[in-house]
Amino acid sequence: MSITARFGPYGGRYVPETVIPALDELAAAYGRLRADPGFQSQLDELLKNFVGRPTPLYFAERLTAKLGGPRVYLKREDLCHTGAHKINNTVGQLLLAVEMNKSRVIAETGAGQHGVATATAAALFGIPCAIYMGEKDIDRQELNVVRMKLLGAEVIPVSSGSRTLKDAMNDAIRDWVTNVENTYYVIGSVAGPAPYPAIVRELQSVIGREALAQIQEAEGRLPTELIACVGGGSNAMGLFVSFLDKEEIRLTGVEAGGEGLDSGRHGASIERGKRGVLHGSLSYVLQDAYGQIMEAHSISAGLDYPGVGPEHSFLHDEGRVRYDSVTDAEALKAFTMLSETEGIIPALESAHAIAYLAKHIDRFAADDLIIVNLSGRGDKDVYQAARALELL
Amino acid sequence: MSALKELFANRQKKALLMPYITGGYPSMHACGHVLDAFIEGGADMIELGVPFSDPLADGPVVQASAQQALDEGVTPVDVLELASRYSGRLPVVLLVYYNCVFACGQKEFVKAAAAAGVSGLIVPDLPVDEASEFIDICRAHGVDPILLVAPTSTDERIEMIAARASGFIYCVSVAGVTGARASLSGQLPGFLARVRAKTEVPLAVGFGVSSPEQAAAVACHADGVIIGSKLISIVRDAGEIDIAGRAVKTFLSQMNEALKQ
């Protein structure tokens, strides 16, 4: 079966000719491997014994009581090895890199979670690894920088543009263009040129497959709504994909509202962006009238991105997924609330999904059944949050 | 016959001299001086870049020039205005990233470029597979769509590109981004021969050409030599625009001599 290159009008391969043959090679290799039972069993084994899957679907009883609305379950991707869902994707892509005989891997990272997950998988396979990270993100995610270095990765600071995820991805692509013969580029979200959005979605789809079985086991019925944060959108796609054909289930993606959508300082590409091309695919992009990419803003480095995966743009246009946003302040409040109520410190990214639920709690009925994707844990965010909350 | 086809067909030297500058760099006013120096230095064609916030195919030197132009407030409209002032004197080819074309609307952008007298459009992040509509629009407006080939392009892809190319084909000398390199790839002649075997369209080589010796070597295998990062670094290092103009003219004159032999 061929790999999806377009989601409606979105997606495509808007990259220099130099890497097009490598994208063809990647699509062919992945097409071959996904049909190979040997690859699948290797991947399943790694997900089980290295990543720690399946992750629990946890009934948040105290949160449910506190909010006083629907029954709330948390998909505990924060319990994955390395602390976020990102590792589901990187072990799969490292298997691919090995299969394609690449001797080096590179990646971009925002919050550092994808960088850590890539460095971890690279260490597992004994492959040299370089991670591009914006200088601004290096400052606010110091813990993850140290982790990547401990894992043997080279962390390359990116000083151009907004010095965040967007610019890290630019430099990773430039590295790939230069070293394409021996280098595998591990993209961390459902973004980038085809076939990456489809590959990353498929590797993350384990989240939704597990959640679908687990909720039926726990409640004997399907959920009424799924909620996930959206930066590039890989945790959301991973959860949603098993539920897309169940049209009665409402799907909600939560973007970074930053300091408010009217402040101009946010990461709400779908709500406030226009169609455009960024990092190799056509999608919604924050840009000015001339097509210059604008800087995004979010307290959460993982959502601080002016684009979004192309399939999300398609699902938005189709009306299948509804996209909304919450502000930095609302996310911080949810960060504290979940920590105090459930003993779970969420990543600031995932706190956006919790914040959305809390903010709109009046819209839900008592017999609604909600799954929130808790995509990552908040250890990396504690200093930044403590400063923002004036705890330090 | 298109302006570019005519230019290559009637050339008196081994390969044409095709200098690049980012439009509006180091400022709108100073950029005009640089373009004057291009002409005085013996350029056969002007390649003008539309500054873009996220230039994926560019190395640090061109990136910094684009950022400076953007900081100066330069827009695609300004660059087209610059193109229209020079297109009567030499053929002008525009290098523009796809999002700037897309944001304007492909048809509107090509129409505006044609009205400014632009002869060709290079879109480095629009590979031939995605360019079908764009190529048709260019043809309809008498503008050559300049396609790129890379050393990594397979023979099958070179055929695809050759089938749709006109004006010239932009041959990327190495896998990588723009920027001066100490030496050219030893595989360049073989790569160019591979492209030549598939097409009659003239071949111009860019990425990494920065000295008269390199230019002379390239001219043995190609019909045009594109020089970008080296010129931008000359302008950057000169500081004052009068000094920059003279330095650009001197450098291009040397390059020009190398291309005549």
XYZ file of C-alpha atoms in Angstrom:
653
model
C 0.000 0.000 0.000
C 1.391 3.416 -0.850
C 2.010 6.066 1.792
C -0.321 9.060 1.877
C 1.350 12.149 0.428
C -1.648 14.501 0.515
C -4.479 15.142 2.926
C -6.963 16.890 0.686
C -4.942 19.800 -0.681
C -2.473 19.700 2.231
C 0.909 18.021 2.545
C 3.172 17.471 -0.449
C 6.940 17.751 -0.768
C 8.056 21.377 -0.989
C 11.761 20.828 -0.448
C 14.919 21.226 -2.541
C 15.446 18.679 -5.311
C 18.542 17.368 -3.496
C 16.448 15.512 -0.906
C 13.570 14.371 -3.135
C 15.347 11.099 -4.042
C 15.880 10.481 -0.306
C 12.151 10.999 0.330
C 11.380 8.509 -2.443
C 13.813 6.062 -0.855
C 12.234 6.593 2.577
C 8.710 6.052 1.274
C 9.783 2.849 -0.474
C 11.642 1.524 2.574
C 8.779 2.292 4.930
C 6.242 0.833 2.519
C 8.244 -2.377 2.489
C 8.810 -2.524 6.249
C 5.302 -1.793 7.462
C 4.165 -4.896 5.622
C 6.995 -6.960 7.086
C 5.940 -9.048 10.132
C 9.566 -9.120 11.308
C 9.671 -5.304 11.518
C 6.331 -5.160 13.313
C 7.372 -7.700 15.917
C 10.682 -5.892 16.494
C 8.774 -2.644 16.942
C 6.204 -4.236 19.264
C 8.969 -5.745 21.357
C 10.701 -2.366 21.716
C 7.439 -0.595 22.542
C 6.684 -3.167 25.222
C 10.042 -3.686 26.904
C 11.954 -0.496 26.159
C 9.236 2.165 26.004
C 7.013 0.520 28.613
C 3.787 0.087 26.645
C 0.925 -0.214 26.935
C 0.617 3.013 28.913
C -2.288 3.095 31.381
C -5.619 4.716 30.669
C -6.143 6.208 34.097
C -9.493 7.239 35.553
C -8.850 10.651 37.104
C -11.368 10.332 39.888
C -10.379 13.373 41.920
C -10.128 15.541 38.816
C -13.562 14.295 37.743
C -14.981 15.204 41.163
C -13.242 18.579 41.236
C -14.468 19.609 37.808
C -17.935 18.248 38.607
C -18.700 17.317 35.035
C -17.957 14.310 32.843
C -15.892 11.225 33.693
C -12.291 12.003 32.765
C -9.650 9.479 31.755
C -6.014 10.344 31.116
C -3.985 8.453 28.528
C -0.698 8.270 30.377
C 1.881 8.902 27.653
C 3.821 10.732 30.369
C 4.725 7.282 31.689
C 6.556 6.304 28.508
C 10.308 5.934 28.813
C 11.860 9.434 28.491
C 8.616 11.039 29.649
C 6.529 11.665 26.560
C 4.881 10.040 23.557
C 7.783 11.110 21.323
C 9.661 7.841 21.888
C 6.912 5.812 20.120
C 7.971 7.522 16.913
C 11.721 7.567 17.388
C 12.194 3.841 18.046
C 10.228 3.141 14.860
C 12.218 5.640 12.806
C 15.535 4.365 14.188
C 14.565 0.859 13.064
C 13.942 2.398 9.646
C 17.302 4.197 9.687
C 19.088 0.943 10.471
C 17.190 -0.839 7.725
C 18.190 1.913 5.273
C 21.877 1.575 6.299
C 22.184 5.164 7.480
C 25.182 5.794 9.719
C 24.007 9.022 11.384
C 20.707 10.484 12.568
C 19.663 14.094 13.099
C 16.556 15.692 14.562
C 15.061 19.043 15.503
C 13.601 19.665 18.919
C 11.521 22.332 20.636
C 10.840 21.336 24.233
C 13.645 18.824 23.979
C 11.336 15.822 24.312
C 11.778 14.721 20.706
C 15.498 15.420 20.984
C 15.750 13.256 24.089
C 13.640 10.528 22.476
C 15.809 10.556 19.354
C 19.052 10.581 21.366
C 17.699 7.680 23.435
C 16.774 5.549 20.439
C 20.085 6.428 18.749
C 21.966 5.287 21.859
C 19.928 2.088 21.876
C 21.002 1.350 18.308
C 24.525 2.743 18.679
C 24.133 5.371 15.965
C 25.738 8.872 16.173
C 23.139 11.576 16.677
C 22.968 15.367 16.306
C 20.065 17.429 17.655
C 19.247 20.954 16.472
C 17.712 23.145 19.143
C 16.932 26.875 19.202
C 18.948 28.934 21.664
C 15.781 30.219 23.308
C 14.621 26.651 23.909
C 18.040 25.621 25.199
C 17.638 28.297 27.869
C 14.174 27.239 28.963
C 14.642 23.457 28.703
C 18.066 23.042 30.243
C 17.258 19.658 31.803
C 16.579 18.087 28.420
C 19.798 19.545 26.989
C 21.750 17.795 29.729
C 19.831 14.559 29.122
C 20.635 14.597 25.391
C 24.315 15.166 26.119
C 24.343 12.311 28.646
C 22.833 10.099 25.977
C 25.792 10.856 23.757
C 24.083 13.225 21.331
C 25.602 16.407 19.998
C 23.291 19.369 20.712
C 23.694 22.071 18.063
C 22.392 25.507 19.147
C 20.435 27.413 16.494
C 20.770 31.184 16.621
C 18.840 32.221 13.504
C 15.337 33.695 13.337
C 13.175 33.213 16.413
C 15.729 30.760 17.920
C 12.972 28.184 18.542
C 11.593 25.000 16.983
C 10.946 26.538 13.550
C 14.566 27.566 13.165
C 15.859 24.280 14.570
C 13.866 22.515 11.851
C 15.312 24.821 9.164
C 18.839 23.928 10.221
C 18.048 20.211 10.512
C 16.737 20.274 6.938
C 19.891 22.135 5.796
C 22.033 19.482 7.477
C 19.999 16.763 5.793
C 20.353 18.409 2.361
C 24.113 18.445 2.915
C 24.564 14.945 4.351
C 21.666 13.129 2.752
C 23.772 10.188 1.562
C 24.552 8.859 5.045
C 22.106 10.704 7.304
C 18.577 9.811 8.383
C 16.381 12.759 9.437
C 14.085 11.810 12.332
C 11.180 14.281 12.115
C 9.369 14.515 15.444
C 5.866 15.498 14.449
C 3.237 14.819 11.808
C 4.846 17.640 9.820
C 7.514 18.039 7.159
C 7.468 16.731 3.591
C 5.699 13.497 2.626
C 6.008 10.711 3.644
C 6.883 11.972 7.158
C 3.379 13.067 8.276
C 1.967 9.640 7.397
C 4.883 7.716 8.922
C 4.782 9.634 12.206
C 1.001 9.307 12.408
C 1.256 5.554 11.938
C 4.030 5.165 14.509
C 2.007 7.227 17.031
C -1.267 5.446 16.280
C -0.442 2.944 19.036
C -1.780 5.583 21.470
C -5.267 5.524 19.984
C -5.375 1.754 19.445
C -4.595 1.152 23.103
C -6.983 3.868 24.300
C -9.836 2.454 22.222
C -9.439 -1.016 23.737
C -8.801 0.310 27.251
C -11.854 2.578 27.443
C -14.132 -0.225 26.279
C -12.588 -2.521 28.859
C -12.993 0.054 31.645
C -16.383 1.540 30.782
C -17.937 -0.875 28.342
C -18.585 1.980 25.919
C -16.902 4.440 23.600
C -15.785 7.879 24.797
C -17.853 10.920 23.853
C -14.858 13.212 23.321
C -11.072 13.124 22.973
C -8.919 16.135 23.801
C -5.253 16.618 22.914
C -2.868 19.537 22.566
C -1.610 20.457 19.083
C 1.743 21.985 18.214
C 2.865 20.039 15.171
C 0.174 17.622 16.281
C 1.679 14.133 16.645
C 0.171 13.163 20.012
C -3.239 14.350 18.829
C -3.018 12.453 15.510
C -1.774 9.343 17.322
C -4.813 9.388 19.609
C -7.396 10.540 17.050
C -6.583 8.209 14.185
C -8.345 5.174 15.686
C -11.490 7.252 16.266
C -11.732 9.251 13.019
C -14.329 6.916 11.512
C -16.509 6.999 14.638
C -18.269 10.197 13.759
C -20.316 10.475 16.946
C -17.110 10.958 18.938
C -16.096 14.583 19.192
C -12.391 15.272 18.649
C -10.788 18.452 19.982
C -7.307 19.819 19.316
C -5.988 22.548 21.608
C -3.474 25.023 20.228
C -1.264 27.438 22.129
C -3.155 30.663 22.816
C -0.008 32.270 24.259
C -0.819 35.734 25.564
C -4.186 35.669 23.770
C -5.059 35.371 20.094
C -5.493 39.123 19.692
C -2.109 39.853 21.252
C -0.393 38.467 18.165
C 1.763 36.365 20.501
C 0.453 32.814 20.188
C 0.908 29.526 18.335
C -2.620 29.082 16.986
C -1.735 28.216 13.381
C -5.127 26.742 12.536
C -7.256 29.426 14.136
C -5.195 32.411 13.052
C -2.976 31.142 10.230
C -3.479 31.027 6.476
C -2.639 28.301 4.014
C 1.032 28.264 3.185
C 4.170 26.193 2.866
C 6.507 25.684 5.807
C 9.087 22.928 6.235
C 8.073 21.044 3.148
C 4.320 20.802 3.417
C 1.247 22.864 2.637
C -0.758 23.538 5.768
C -2.017 26.406 7.934
C 0.861 28.726 8.761
C 1.253 31.935 10.779
C 2.504 34.384 8.154
C 2.231 37.957 6.969
C 0.606 39.182 3.755
C 3.816 38.544 1.777
C 4.253 34.961 2.982
C 6.985 35.690 5.538
C 6.674 33.215 8.405
C 5.824 34.882 11.711
C 7.192 34.008 15.108
C 4.950 31.909 17.288
C 4.751 32.290 21.029
C 3.880 29.881 23.808
C 4.985 29.252 27.372
C 5.325 25.685 26.176
C 8.326 25.175 23.908
C 6.689 22.147 22.276
C 3.748 24.246 21.035
C 5.841 27.265 20.059
C 5.588 26.612 16.325
C 3.999 28.709 13.532
C 2.841 25.670 11.534
C 0.868 22.479 12.079
C 0.816 19.013 10.531
C -1.017 18.978 7.169
C -3.566 16.358 8.217
C -4.784 18.652 10.992
C -5.455 21.371 8.414
C -7.462 18.857 6.429
C -9.405 17.626 9.476
C -10.131 21.243 10.391
C -11.515 22.042 6.943
C -13.573 18.847 6.977
C -14.964 19.793 10.365
C -13.988 16.388 11.760
C -11.751 17.863 14.464
C -12.521 21.121 16.249
C -9.579 23.313 17.140
C -9.530 25.796 19.978
C -6.844 27.353 22.131
C -6.030 28.214 25.729
C -3.634 30.877 26.974
C -0.325 30.512 28.800
C -2.049 31.567 32.029
C -4.831 28.996 31.639
C -2.288 26.258 30.899
C -0.276 27.185 33.996
C -3.397 27.015 36.140
C -4.146 23.534 34.811
C -0.516 22.542 35.367
C -0.929 23.319 39.065
C -4.418 21.876 39.325
C -3.505 18.463 37.917
C -0.395 18.314 40.087
C -2.389 19.025 43.255
C -5.500 17.031 42.390
C -4.052 13.872 40.912
C -0.393 13.853 41.905
C 0.563 14.101 38.238
C 2.766 16.954 37.038
C 1.909 17.328 33.356
C 4.095 18.782 30.627
C 3.078 22.386 29.876
C 2.043 21.126 26.424
C -0.354 18.544 27.878
C -1.569 21.091 30.453
C -3.187 22.918 27.502
C -5.525 19.949 26.950
C -6.427 19.824 30.656
C -6.957 23.592 30.660
C -9.359 23.350 27.734
C -11.449 20.789 29.602
C -11.540 22.912 32.759
C -12.374 26.074 30.827
C -15.288 24.513 28.950
C -16.549 22.201 31.666
C -20.057 23.676 31.472
C -20.472 22.356 27.967
C -20.161 18.712 29.146
C -22.863 16.477 30.594
C -22.356 14.195 33.596
C -22.585 11.072 31.485
C -19.990 12.310 28.986
C -16.842 10.234 28.866
C -13.637 12.095 28.075
C -10.132 10.954 27.245
C -7.415 13.580 27.579
C -4.060 12.714 26.079
C -1.483 13.386 28.764
C 1.263 13.485 26.182
C 4.178 14.163 28.525
C 5.320 14.716 32.065
C 6.275 18.089 33.446
C 9.673 17.460 35.024
C 11.306 19.471 32.257
C 8.987 22.409 32.991
C 9.191 22.730 36.748
C 11.727 25.569 36.884
C 10.014 27.573 34.184
C 6.614 27.030 35.784
C 7.973 27.826 39.225
C 9.336 31.136 37.932
C 6.042 31.966 36.231
C 4.110 31.023 39.382
C 6.616 32.930 41.510
C 7.424 29.858 43.603
C 11.160 30.545 43.318
C 12.543 32.791 -28.627
C 12.701 33.555 -24.907
C 15.186 36.132 -23.650
C 17.177 33.469 -21.835
C 17.286 31.098 -24.775
C 18.574 33.910 -26.949
C 21.122 34.912 -24.328
C 22.667 31.437 -24.169
C 22.427 30.847 -27.942
C 24.287 34.051 -28.835
C 26.967 33.961 -26.181
C 30.547 34.866 -27.090
C 32.218 33.168 -24.137
C 32.472 29.647 -22.817
C 30.015 30.242 -20.032
C 27.841 33.151 -18.984
C 28.531 35.141 -15.839
C 25.422 35.042 -13.641
C 25.850 36.947 -10.353
C 23.311 36.805 -7.517
C 22.350 39.345 -4.897
C 19.539 39.293 -2.360
C 17.086 42.015 -3.399
C 17.275 44.988 -1.042
C 20.612 43.917 0.438
C 22.358 45.663 2.067
C 19.605 48.269 1.592
C 17.288 49.112 -1.299
C 19.469 52.036 -2.322
C 22.792 50.205 -1.957
C 21.481 47.172 -3.814
C 21.122 49.368 -6.895
C 24.838 50.186 -6.669
C 25.653 46.470 -6.470
C 23.552 45.800 -9.568
C 25.333 48.621 -11.419
C 28.626 46.965 -10.461
C 27.301 43.655 -11.816
C 26.773 45.295 -15.199
C 30.122 47.111 -15.155
C 31.873 43.892 -14.128
C 30.597 42.083 -17.226
C 27.566 40.166 -15.939
C 25.440 38.528 -18.636
C 22.411 38.072 -16.413
C 21.252 39.248 -12.998
C 19.869 36.845 -10.440
C 17.872 38.684 -7.812
C 16.669 37.010 -4.611
C 13.388 37.775 -2.869
C 14.283 37.800 0.837
C 12.433 35.111 2.793
C 12.243 34.454 6.525
C 13.053 30.728 6.279
C 15.376 30.115 3.307
C 15.910 26.336 3.512
C 18.315 26.066 0.608
C 20.635 28.822 1.789
C 23.759 28.751 3.896
C 24.593 31.318 6.600
C 25.815 34.112 4.273
C 22.682 34.316 2.127
C 20.477 33.726 5.190
C 21.990 36.722 6.951
C 21.561 38.907 3.853
C 17.874 37.951 3.626
C 17.358 38.703 7.300
C 19.002 42.109 6.939
C 16.837 42.943 3.932
C 13.717 41.869 5.842
C 14.801 43.978 8.807
C 15.055 46.894 6.357
C 11.414 46.225 5.474
C 12.062 44.920 1.952
C 9.027 43.191 0.401
C 8.580 41.144 -2.799
C 6.973 44.251 -4.316
C 10.194 46.214 -3.708
C 12.281 43.481 -5.333
C 10.037 43.436 -8.394
C 10.403 47.191 -8.622
C 14.195 46.746 -8.528
C 13.922 44.061 -11.222
C 11.910 46.377 -13.467
C 14.649 49.037 -13.246
C 17.292 46.601 -14.532
C 15.423 44.207 -16.791
C 15.808 46.621 -19.727
C 19.592 46.428 -19.421
C 20.205 42.731 -18.715
C 17.960 39.696 -18.402
C 16.808 39.363 -14.791
C 15.973 36.060 -13.139
C 14.221 36.043 -9.763
C 14.922 33.519 -7.021
C 11.904 33.234 -4.734
C 10.819 30.689 -2.121
C 7.492 29.092 -2.789
C 5.557 30.552 0.128
C 6.093 34.084 -1.189
C 4.647 32.963 -4.530
C 1.809 31.043 -2.871
C 0.851 33.898 -0.517
C 0.519 36.260 -3.481
C -1.187 33.650 -5.645
C 0.827 31.816 -8.303
C -0.866 33.553 -11.210
C -0.670 37.007 -9.660
C 2.983 36.577 -8.794
C 4.029 35.368 -12.235
C 1.997 38.124 -13.863
C 3.719 40.760 -11.714
C 7.132 39.264 -12.478
C 6.406 39.290 -16.198
C 5.258 42.904 -15.975
C 8.575 43.776 -14.279
C 10.401 42.256 -17.256
C 11.639 39.212 -15.338
C 12.842 36.488 -17.733
C 12.892 33.493 -15.418
C 11.756 32.325 -11.982
C 13.753 30.000 -9.725
C 11.778 28.455 -6.846
C 14.282 26.316 -4.910
C 11.690 24.542 -2.757
C 9.307 23.687 -5.592
C 10.553 20.411 -7.128
C 9.258 19.451 -10.564
C 6.642 17.052 -9.111
C 4.900 19.945 -7.330
C 5.487 22.518 -10.070
C 3.104 21.437 -12.814
C 0.643 24.323 -12.453
C 3.398 26.844 -11.785
C 5.240 25.842 -14.961
C 2.075 26.207 -17.032
C 1.436 29.665 -15.611
C 5.032 30.729 -16.311
C 4.770 29.535 -19.909
C 1.492 31.381 -20.389
C 3.186 34.610 -19.329
C 6.403 34.189 -21.309
C 8.554 33.591 -18.234
C 10.942 30.619 -18.099
C 10.471 28.365 -15.063
C 14.030 27.540 -13.996
C 14.157 24.029 -12.563
C 16.946 22.663 -10.375
C 18.783 19.357 -10.599
C 21.065 17.987 -7.906
C 23.873 15.416 -7.889
C 21.445 13.170 -5.985
C 18.816 13.344 -8.769
C 18.305 9.965 -10.392
C 18.438 9.632 -14.192
C 14.674 9.190 -14.121
C 14.223 12.484 -12.276
C 16.695 14.279 -14.566
C 14.508 13.179 -17.481
C 11.384 14.474 -15.722
C 13.071 17.810 -15.066
C 14.535 18.071 -18.572
C 11.108 17.421 -20.074
C 9.676 20.522 -18.390
C 12.711 22.825 -18.312
C 13.301 25.939 -20.380
C 15.660 28.929 -20.240
C 18.344 27.039 -18.396
C 18.617 24.244 -15.852
C 20.082 25.206 -12.496
C 22.595 22.493 -11.606
C 23.376 22.419 -7.897
C 27.118 21.638 -7.737
C 26.989 19.649 -4.476
C 24.450 18.207 -2.088
C 24.127 21.079 0.346
C 23.106 24.678 0.827
C 24.465 27.815 -0.845
C 27.876 29.038 0.237
C 31.473 29.377 -0.929
C 33.523 26.184 -0.818
C 37.283 25.764 -0.922
C 37.080 23.230 -3.734
C 34.471 21.938 -6.122
C 33.251 18.376 -6.063
C 35.319 15.988 -8.170
C 32.031 14.461 -9.246
C 30.775 17.661 -10.875
C 31.901 16.850 -14.474
C 30.275 13.413 -14.298
C 27.077 14.869 -12.905
C 26.907 17.556 -15.600
C 27.558 14.952 -18.303
C 24.653 12.926 -16.930
C 22.347 15.969 -17.212
C 23.729 16.984 -20.614
C 22.900 13.541 -21.994
C 19.215 14.172 -21.287
C 18.683 17.718 -22.521
C 19.484 20.481 -24.995
C 18.580 23.180 -22.457
C 21.645 25.178 -21.279
C 23.139 24.227 -17.915
C 24.125 26.771 -15.275
C 26.067 25.719 -12.195
C 25.578 27.283 -8.788
C 26.309 26.620 -5.084
C 29.925 26.966 -4.032
C 31.568 28.725 -6.992
C 33.731 31.471 -5.478
C 36.998 31.922 -7.417
C 38.081 32.544 -11.031
C 39.865 29.159 -11.019
C 36.670 27.367 -10.007
C 34.679 29.362 -12.564
C 37.115 28.433 -15.338
C 36.889 24.770 -14.353
C 33.090 24.851 -14.351
C 33.011 26.648 -17.703
C 34.536 23.571 -19.353
C 31.366 21.637 -18.580
C 28.582 24.218 -18.209
C 26.976 27.115 -20.075
C 26.675 29.472 -17.143
C 28.200 30.076 -13.734
C 26.146 31.431 -10.837
C 27.969 33.277 -8.048
C 26.055 34.240 -4.917
C 27.454 33.852 -1.421
C 30.919 35.072 -2.407
C 29.475 38.335 -3.772
C 27.333 38.859 -0.693
C 30.346 38.387 1.548
C 32.288 40.932 -0.549
C 29.483 43.461 -0.089
C 29.182 42.639 3.612
C 32.905 42.960 4.294
C 33.310 46.175 2.310
C 31.165 48.171 4.706
C 30.739 51.312 2.611
C 28.731 50.937 -0.545
C 31.220 52.732 -2.847
C 33.952 50.369 -1.732
C 31.594 47.408 -2.112
C 30.691 48.465 -5.665
C 34.312 48.689 -6.712
C 35.188 45.363 -5.068
C 32.248 43.620 -6.770
C 33.192 45.068 -10.137
C 36.840 44.004 -9.756
C 35.906 40.496 -8.656
C 33.399 39.998 -11.473
C 35.869 41.303 -14.059
C 38.298 38.577 -12.962
C 35.560 35.981 -13.117
C 34.586 37.249 -16.553
C 38.128 36.838 -17.866
C 38.185 33.295 -16.523
C 34.980 32.494 -18.429
C 36.265 33.847 -21.743
C 39.311 31.572 -21.958
